[in-house]
Each structure stands twice: as C-alpha cells, then as structure tokens.
mmCIF file of C-alpha atoms and ligand atoms in Angstrom:
data_model
loop_
_atom_site.group_PDB
_atom_site.id
_atom_site.type_symbol
_atom_site.label_atom_id
_atom_site.label_comp_id
_atom_site.label_asym_id
_atom_site.label_seq_id
_atom_site.Cartn_x
_atom_site.Cartn_y
_atom_site.Cartn_z
ATOM 1 C CA UNK I 13 0.000 0.000 0.000
ATOM 2 C CA UNK I 14 1.645 3.220 -1.114
ATOM 3 C CA UNK I 15 1.031 6.038 1.330
ATOM 4 C CA UNK I 16 2.221 9.516 0.340
ATOM 5 C CA UNK I 17 4.653 10.529 3.067
ATOM 6 C CA UNK I 18 3.901 13.638 5.112
ATOM 7 C CA UNK I 19 6.514 15.916 6.637
ATOM 8 C CA UNK I 20 4.924 18.175 9.247
ATOM 9 C CA UNK I 21 6.552 21.027 11.141
ATOM 10 C CA UNK I 22 5.214 21.807 14.606
ATOM 11 C CA UNK I 23 6.586 25.222 15.419
ATOM 12 C CA UNK I 24 5.184 25.198 18.975
ATOM 13 C CA UNK I 25 5.453 28.674 20.587
ATOM 14 C CA UNK I 26 7.929 29.955 17.994
ATOM 15 C CA UNK I 27 7.630 32.397 15.086
ATOM 16 C CA UNK I 28 5.199 35.296 15.181
ATOM 17 C CA UNK I 29 3.584 36.517 11.935
ATOM 18 C CA UNK I 30 6.657 38.279 10.569
ATOM 19 C CA UNK I 31 9.034 35.399 11.196
ATOM 20 C CA UNK I 32 6.494 32.911 9.858
ATOM 21 C CA UNK I 33 6.181 34.823 6.611
ATOM 22 C CA UNK I 34 9.973 35.065 6.235
ATOM 23 C CA UNK I 35 10.334 31.334 6.853
ATOM 24 C CA UNK I 36 7.593 30.398 4.398
ATOM 25 C CA UNK I 37 8.929 32.695 1.691
ATOM 26 C CA UNK I 38 12.316 31.033 2.065
ATOM 27 C CA UNK I 39 10.762 27.564 2.047
ATOM 28 C CA UNK I 40 8.741 28.290 -1.079
ATOM 29 C CA UNK I 41 11.854 29.539 -2.849
ATOM 30 C CA UNK I 42 13.509 26.117 -2.420
ATOM 31 C CA UNK I 43 13.338 23.446 -5.095
ATOM 32 C CA UNK I 44 11.198 20.977 -3.210
ATOM 33 C CA UNK I 45 10.284 17.502 -4.460
ATOM 34 C CA UNK I 46 6.642 16.781 -5.362
ATOM 35 C CA UNK I 47 6.267 14.134 -2.661
ATOM 36 C CA UNK I 48 6.183 14.179 0.373
ATOM 37 C CA UNK I 49 3.232 16.311 1.384
ATOM 38 C CA UNK I 50 4.529 19.196 3.484
ATOM 39 C CA UNK I 51 2.598 20.707 6.402
ATOM 40 C CA UNK I 52 3.497 23.606 8.690
ATOM 41 C CA UNK I 53 1.768 24.318 11.992
ATOM 42 C CA UNK I 54 2.564 27.865 13.203
ATOM 43 C CA UNK I 55 1.127 29.424 16.373
ATOM 44 C CA UNK I 56 -2.517 30.550 15.993
ATOM 45 C CA UNK I 57 -1.520 34.202 15.781
ATOM 46 C CA UNK I 58 0.630 33.498 12.720
ATOM 47 C CA UNK I 59 -1.990 31.503 10.817
ATOM 48 C CA UNK I 60 -3.606 34.419 8.909
ATOM 49 C CA UNK I 61 -0.292 35.718 7.514
ATOM 50 C CA UNK I 62 0.860 32.150 6.777
ATOM 51 C CA UNK I 63 -2.396 31.366 4.974
ATOM 52 C CA UNK I 64 -1.903 34.387 2.725
ATOM 53 C CA UNK I 65 1.644 33.401 1.796
ATOM 54 C CA UNK I 66 0.717 29.782 1.169
ATOM 55 C CA UNK I 67 -2.264 30.516 -1.092
ATOM 56 C CA UNK I 68 -1.701 28.685 -4.350
ATOM 57 C CA UNK I 69 1.277 26.701 -3.014
ATOM 58 C CA UNK I 70 1.341 22.998 -2.230
ATOM 59 C CA UNK I 71 2.479 23.556 1.374
ATOM 60 C CA UNK I 72 -0.332 22.663 3.768
ATOM 61 C CA UNK I 73 -1.295 24.698 6.820
ATOM 62 C CA UNK I 74 -2.322 23.386 10.218
ATOM 63 C CA UNK I 75 -3.029 24.573 13.751
ATOM 64 C CA UNK I 76 -1.371 23.144 16.847
ATOM 65 C CA UNK I 77 -4.640 22.421 18.616
ATOM 66 C CA UNK I 78 -8.376 23.053 18.303
ATOM 67 C CA UNK I 79 -11.284 23.135 20.758
ATOM 68 C CA UNK I 80 -14.192 20.705 20.632
ATOM 69 C CA UNK I 81 -16.983 23.278 20.922
ATOM 70 C CA UNK I 82 -18.172 25.555 18.154
ATOM 71 C CA UNK I 83 -18.221 28.710 20.317
ATOM 72 C CA UNK I 84 -18.728 29.821 23.891
ATOM 73 C CA UNK I 85 -16.992 30.628 27.133
ATOM 74 C CA UNK I 86 -13.647 28.866 26.587
ATOM 75 C CA UNK I 87 -11.041 31.536 27.236
ATOM 76 C CA UNK I 88 -7.928 31.095 25.131
ATOM 77 C CA UNK I 89 -9.361 28.396 22.870
ATOM 78 C CA UNK I 90 -10.037 28.358 19.114
ATOM 79 C CA UNK I 91 -12.910 26.587 17.317
ATOM 80 C CA UNK I 92 -12.474 24.467 14.208
ATOM 81 C CA UNK I 93 -14.730 26.765 12.144
ATOM 82 C CA UNK I 94 -12.402 29.684 12.943
ATOM 83 C CA UNK I 95 -9.565 27.682 11.422
ATOM 84 C CA UNK I 96 -11.446 26.689 8.292
ATOM 85 C CA UNK I 97 -12.451 30.332 7.827
ATOM 86 C CA UNK I 98 -8.728 31.040 7.327
ATOM 87 C CA UNK I 99 -8.245 28.131 4.948
ATOM 88 C CA UNK I 100 -6.508 25.986 7.570
ATOM 89 C CA UNK I 101 -7.150 22.307 6.803
ATOM 90 C CA UNK I 102 -5.187 20.458 9.485
ATOM 91 C CA UNK I 103 -4.947 20.448 13.281
ATOM 92 C CA UNK I 104 -2.601 18.691 15.664
ATOM 93 C CA UNK I 105 -4.387 17.243 18.698
ATOM 94 C CA UNK I 106 -3.124 15.662 21.896
ATOM 95 C CA UNK I 107 0.524 16.674 21.587
ATOM 96 C CA UNK I 108 2.423 15.397 24.612
ATOM 97 C CA UNK I 109 3.147 18.973 25.718
ATOM 98 C CA UNK I 110 -0.606 19.653 25.767
ATOM 99 C CA UNK I 111 -1.120 16.445 27.730
ATOM 100 C CA UNK I 112 1.733 17.030 30.215
ATOM 101 C CA UNK I 113 1.575 20.812 30.671
ATOM 102 C CA UNK I 114 -2.095 21.617 30.078
ATOM 103 C CA UNK I 115 -3.833 18.582 31.478
ATOM 104 C CA UNK I 116 -5.191 17.168 28.219
ATOM 105 C CA UNK I 117 -6.334 13.571 28.222
ATOM 106 C CA UNK I 118 -7.210 10.808 25.763
ATOM 107 C CA UNK I 119 -10.858 11.847 26.123
ATOM 108 C CA UNK I 120 -10.304 15.529 25.336
ATOM 109 C CA UNK I 121 -7.891 14.637 22.534
ATOM 110 C CA UNK I 122 -10.515 12.535 20.813
ATOM 111 C CA UNK I 123 -13.138 15.271 21.347
ATOM 112 C CA UNK I 124 -10.841 17.835 19.759
ATOM 113 C CA UNK I 125 -10.094 15.490 16.870
ATOM 114 C CA UNK I 126 -13.790 14.774 16.321
ATOM 115 C CA UNK I 127 -14.612 18.491 16.198
ATOM 116 C CA UNK I 128 -11.749 19.080 13.793
ATOM 117 C CA UNK I 129 -12.930 16.306 11.507
ATOM 118 C CA UNK I 130 -16.545 17.462 11.663
ATOM 119 C CA UNK I 131 -15.381 20.844 10.353
ATOM 120 C CA UNK I 132 -13.494 19.151 7.518
ATOM 121 C CA UNK I 133 -10.013 19.287 9.020
ATOM 122 C CA UNK I 134 -7.535 16.417 9.123
ATOM 123 C CA UNK I 135 -6.586 15.576 12.716
ATOM 124 C CA UNK I 136 -2.937 14.786 13.478
ATOM 125 C CA UNK I 137 -3.479 12.628 16.532
ATOM 126 C CA UNK I 138 -0.411 12.497 18.791
ATOM 127 C CA UNK I 139 0.434 9.747 21.203
ATOM 128 C CA UNK I 140 3.478 8.139 22.778
ATOM 129 C CA UNK I 141 4.891 6.701 25.981
ATOM 130 C CA UNK I 142 7.023 8.387 28.635
ATOM 131 C CA UNK I 143 10.486 7.126 29.544
ATOM 132 C CA UNK I 144 9.166 5.642 32.760
ATOM 133 C CA UNK I 145 6.454 3.746 30.902
ATOM 134 C CA UNK I 146 9.002 2.401 28.404
ATOM 135 C CA UNK I 147 11.380 1.340 31.149
ATOM 136 C CA UNK I 148 8.578 -0.479 32.907
ATOM 137 C CA UNK I 149 7.703 -2.368 29.726
ATOM 138 C CA UNK I 150 4.355 -0.608 29.350
ATOM 139 C CA UNK I 151 4.873 0.965 25.927
ATOM 140 C CA UNK I 152 2.431 -1.162 23.949
ATOM 141 C CA UNK I 153 -0.185 -1.019 26.694
ATOM 142 C CA UNK I 154 0.015 2.800 26.751
ATOM 143 C CA UNK I 155 -0.151 3.057 22.969
ATOM 144 C CA UNK I 156 -3.092 0.684 22.885
ATOM 145 C CA UNK I 157 -4.992 2.818 25.375
ATOM 146 C CA UNK I 158 -4.164 6.078 23.606
ATOM 147 C CA UNK I 159 -4.999 4.861 20.120
ATOM 148 C CA UNK I 160 -8.228 3.233 21.291
ATOM 149 C CA UNK I 161 -9.526 6.688 22.212
ATOM 150 C CA UNK I 162 -9.533 7.409 18.458
ATOM 151 C CA UNK I 163 -12.062 4.666 17.762
ATOM 152 C CA UNK I 164 -14.981 6.982 16.919
ATOM 153 C CA UNK I 165 -12.995 9.172 14.569
ATOM 154 C CA UNK I 166 -13.165 9.173 10.790
ATOM 155 C CA UNK I 167 -10.119 7.187 9.595
ATOM 156 C CA UNK I 168 -10.068 9.038 6.273
ATOM 157 C CA UNK I 169 -9.313 12.325 8.032
ATOM 158 C CA UNK I 170 -6.830 10.939 10.494
ATOM 159 C CA UNK I 171 -3.043 10.982 10.723
ATOM 160 C CA UNK I 172 -1.428 9.372 13.763
ATOM 161 C CA UNK I 173 1.836 10.746 15.159
ATOM 162 C CA UNK I 174 3.864 8.399 17.331
ATOM 163 C CA UNK I 175 6.012 10.614 19.529
ATOM 164 C CA UNK I 176 7.799 8.904 22.392
ATOM 165 C CA UNK I 177 7.802 11.605 25.076
ATOM 166 C CA UNK I 178 11.415 10.844 26.016
ATOM 167 C CA UNK I 179 12.508 11.676 22.470
ATOM 168 C CA UNK I 180 10.764 15.047 22.134
ATOM 169 C CA UNK I 181 13.183 17.955 22.251
ATOM 170 C CA UNK I 182 15.845 15.805 23.917
ATOM 171 C CA UNK I 183 18.055 15.069 20.923
ATOM 172 C CA UNK I 184 17.471 11.399 21.698
ATOM 173 C CA UNK I 185 15.491 9.711 18.921
ATOM 174 C CA UNK I 186 13.863 6.299 18.914
ATOM 175 C CA UNK I 187 16.015 3.712 17.167
ATOM 176 C CA UNK I 188 14.681 2.457 13.833
ATOM 177 C CA UNK I 189 13.748 -0.839 15.531
ATOM 178 C CA UNK I 190 11.841 0.912 18.319
ATOM 179 C CA UNK I 191 10.029 3.146 15.830
ATOM 180 C CA UNK I 192 9.096 0.327 13.444
ATOM 181 C CA UNK I 193 7.868 -1.845 16.309
ATOM 182 C CA UNK I 194 5.623 0.921 17.684
ATOM 183 C CA UNK I 195 4.321 1.918 14.252
ATOM 184 C CA UNK I 196 3.536 -1.664 13.222
ATOM 185 C CA UNK I 197 1.736 -2.165 16.525
ATOM 186 C CA UNK I 198 -0.285 1.029 16.024
ATOM 187 C CA UNK I 199 -1.241 0.022 12.494
ATOM 188 C CA UNK I 200 -2.418 -3.331 13.713
ATOM 189 C CA UNK I 201 -4.517 -1.649 16.416
ATOM 190 C CA UNK I 202 -5.935 0.784 13.851
ATOM 191 C CA UNK I 203 -6.941 -2.230 11.744
ATOM 192 C CA UNK I 204 -8.854 -3.594 14.723
ATOM 193 C CA UNK I 205 -10.521 -0.243 15.452
ATOM 194 C CA UNK I 206 -11.436 0.504 11.826
ATOM 195 C CA UNK I 207 -10.559 -2.083 9.145
ATOM 196 C CA UNK I 208 -7.459 -3.484 7.448
ATOM 197 C CA UNK I 209 -8.162 -1.305 4.462
ATOM 198 C CA UNK I 210 -8.556 1.872 6.514
ATOM 199 C CA UNK I 211 -5.443 1.134 8.580
ATOM 200 C CA UNK I 212 -3.385 0.563 5.451
ATOM 201 C CA UNK I 213 -4.239 4.099 4.325
ATOM 202 C CA UNK I 214 -3.639 5.963 7.619
ATOM 203 C CA UNK I 215 -0.335 7.768 7.731
ATOM 204 C CA UNK I 216 1.610 7.165 10.926
ATOM 205 C CA UNK I 217 4.269 9.824 11.506
ATOM 206 C CA UNK I 218 7.280 9.509 13.742
ATOM 207 C CA UNK I 219 8.136 12.471 16.004
ATOM 208 C CA UNK I 220 10.877 13.065 18.534
ATOM 209 C CA UNK I 221 14.264 14.579 17.665
ATOM 210 C CA UNK I 222 13.815 13.849 13.974
ATOM 211 C CA UNK I 223 16.548 15.752 12.129
ATOM 212 C CA UNK I 224 18.484 15.599 8.857
ATOM 213 C CA UNK I 225 21.096 13.211 10.311
ATOM 214 C CA UNK I 226 18.576 10.530 11.327
ATOM 215 C CA UNK I 227 15.764 11.266 8.849
ATOM 216 C CA UNK I 228 16.747 8.668 6.275
ATOM 217 C CA UNK I 229 17.074 5.826 8.800
ATOM 218 C CA UNK I 230 13.660 6.554 10.285
ATOM 219 C CA UNK I 231 11.697 7.597 7.205
ATOM 220 C CA UNK I 232 12.685 4.529 5.187
ATOM 221 C CA UNK I 233 10.909 2.179 7.639
ATOM 222 C CA UNK I 234 7.899 0.416 6.149
ATOM 223 C CA UNK I 235 5.366 1.673 8.702
ATOM 224 C CA UNK I 236 6.817 5.165 9.113
ATOM 225 C CA UNK I 237 4.950 7.469 6.738
ATOM 226 C CA UNK I 238 6.659 10.731 7.540
ATOM 227 C CA UNK I 239 7.507 12.862 10.519
ATOM 228 C CA UNK I 240 6.196 15.443 12.960
ATOM 229 C CA UNK I 241 9.141 17.696 13.571
ATOM 230 C CA UNK I 242 9.656 20.319 16.258
ATOM 231 C CA UNK I 243 13.140 21.804 16.624
ATOM 232 C CA UNK I 244 14.435 20.880 13.169
ATOM 233 C CA UNK I 245 11.343 22.386 11.492
ATOM 234 C CA UNK I 246 12.260 25.890 12.673
ATOM 235 C CA UNK I 247 15.153 26.195 10.259
ATOM 236 C CA UNK I 248 14.436 26.240 6.512
ATOM 237 C CA UNK I 249 17.593 24.328 5.662
ATOM 238 C CA UNK I 250 17.094 21.461 8.098
ATOM 239 C CA UNK I 251 13.339 21.256 7.368
ATOM 240 C CA UNK I 252 13.953 21.054 3.626
ATOM 241 C CA UNK I 253 16.741 18.513 4.134
ATOM 242 C CA UNK I 254 14.226 16.305 5.938
ATOM 243 C CA UNK I 255 11.706 16.832 3.120
ATOM 244 C CA UNK I 256 14.353 15.701 0.619
ATOM 245 C CA UNK I 257 15.244 12.675 2.746
ATOM 246 C CA UNK I 258 11.562 11.684 2.734
ATOM 247 C CA UNK I 259 11.465 12.047 -1.049
ATOM 248 C CA UNK I 260 14.557 9.843 -1.400
ATOM 249 C CA UNK I 261 13.031 7.211 0.867
ATOM 250 C CA UNK I 262 9.764 7.279 -1.077
ATOM 251 C CA UNK I 263 11.756 6.800 -4.276
ATOM 252 C CA UNK I 264 13.442 3.769 -2.679
ATOM 253 C CA UNK I 265 16.855 5.425 -2.348
HETATM 254 P P1 PGA G 326 11.277 17.699 18.396
HETATM 255 O O1 PGA G 326 9.709 17.830 18.674
HETATM 256 O O2 PGA G 326 11.432 17.392 16.927
HETATM 257 O O3 PGA G 326 11.845 19.035 18.765
HETATM 258 O O4 PGA G 326 11.774 16.585 19.256
HETATM 259 C C1 PGA G 326 8.799 16.962 18.058
HETATM 260 C C2 PGA G 326 7.398 17.315 18.465
HETATM 261 O O5 PGA G 326 7.173 17.690 19.613
HETATM 262 O O6 PGA G 326 6.455 17.243 17.633
#
C-alpha cells in the first residue's frame, strides 16, 4: 500500500507573523520535491499571515490544537470553524506537551479530533509513551490505550503521530527498531478499530528529535509514513533537508 509521506513542522510557541512569513517565503523559494506532502503548523496568531503566503502553493497549513466546541466561554481556545475560515485544513491534537503541561487527556484529545474532523479538518493525533512507561515495559499497553480513544474518529481524516515523550526535544530519537515496532503495533490496532483497508491508508508519523542526520534511517521504515518535527522544522535548511530525505526514501533510495 503506497502512502504519500507527510513531513509536518510543529513550530510550537515559535515564530510570530513576521518570522512565519519570512520562513515560508524562504521555504517556497527552495526546489522541493513533489512528494512528500509538506505541512506547517505555526502558532494561531501566525496563521492568517501564513495562509496568505501559502495561497496557491502545495504547502499545507495546520493549527497546533483546536477546541471541541463551536463557540462559547472557553477563554484562550479556538474553534475548528475559525480555522477553516482562514483556509486551515489540518490540526494537531493531543501533543504530549498539551497532555503534560495543560492537562489534556485521551478523552479531550478525541473530542478535539472529532470536532476538527466534523469541520473538515484532518486531525494529526499524537500519542506516545514516557520514559518511565518504556522502562517499565508498558509501551504497547500505553499506545493501545491512547490509540483506542480514536475509535470513533473518521479514519479518512486521520493521521497518527507516534512521539515517544522521552525523544521530544531531547536530541534522543527512537532507534529504527523501536520506531518500526511501535508503528507496526499502532497500524495493527488501527486495523482492529477501523478495518485493514482503513489502517493501510492511515499515515503514521514519527516524532521526537527527527533531524536531517537521522531522517533517512527513520523515514525509510515500512510503517513510518513521515515525521512530525519540532526543533528541526524551525530552520528552513534542516526542514527542507528532511523533506528531501523523505522524497529519497519514497523513491526507494
Ligand atoms: P522535536 O519535537 O522534533 O523538537 O523533538 C517533536 C514534536 O514535539 O512534535
């Protein structure tokens, strides 16, 4: 099953409107390969300026989160319809920083993803184990629980991002064996939740210290369909190097 790889940049709380525009202008001036799909997720405040720059380009635009309600008294939150109004078509949900620092859970992650999908967005559904859970041999159990919370979602508007918490922003990436094992397990669980056919089409991204020097080794794995990249997505050169590595892997190089 050929899945088009996806390289997604999660800028987190970096790059205001001006810096976002400068980055995107530089990215668009690069000779980028046709595949993979490329997605950038700037902070909310930078989405309008980013949407303007990206009009007519093939670079996709996403938000870093989205609320599950359409409107109301939810200070600091953004509704899916506000994103679609800007032309945003993707939203990350359940990033481990949202879970660890802002109290988000499997339940709220699936609610956010459902609202995103209902508005026509693709949900990038993040999950992954902590170091403690891995050391205690609980990785698969944790992944099973997290992915099961996605059971009511629409598999055709779903991307899963496996991001071991211990690898995020630490410089320490999962080994290819660890990544392939987790991704294959997730795909098998997705097949149980949805169907074999649906699971074969869902892109499962790897995230956690993905950078140009390890991109090829991780992106060539059979169940790794791209990456969700934090630190290395903030620099045009390293982000485009990862995009090129994904293209080489897709071409079998
Ligand atoms: P990192 O972040 O690439 O800086 O490790 C990945 C992520 O949090 O999505």
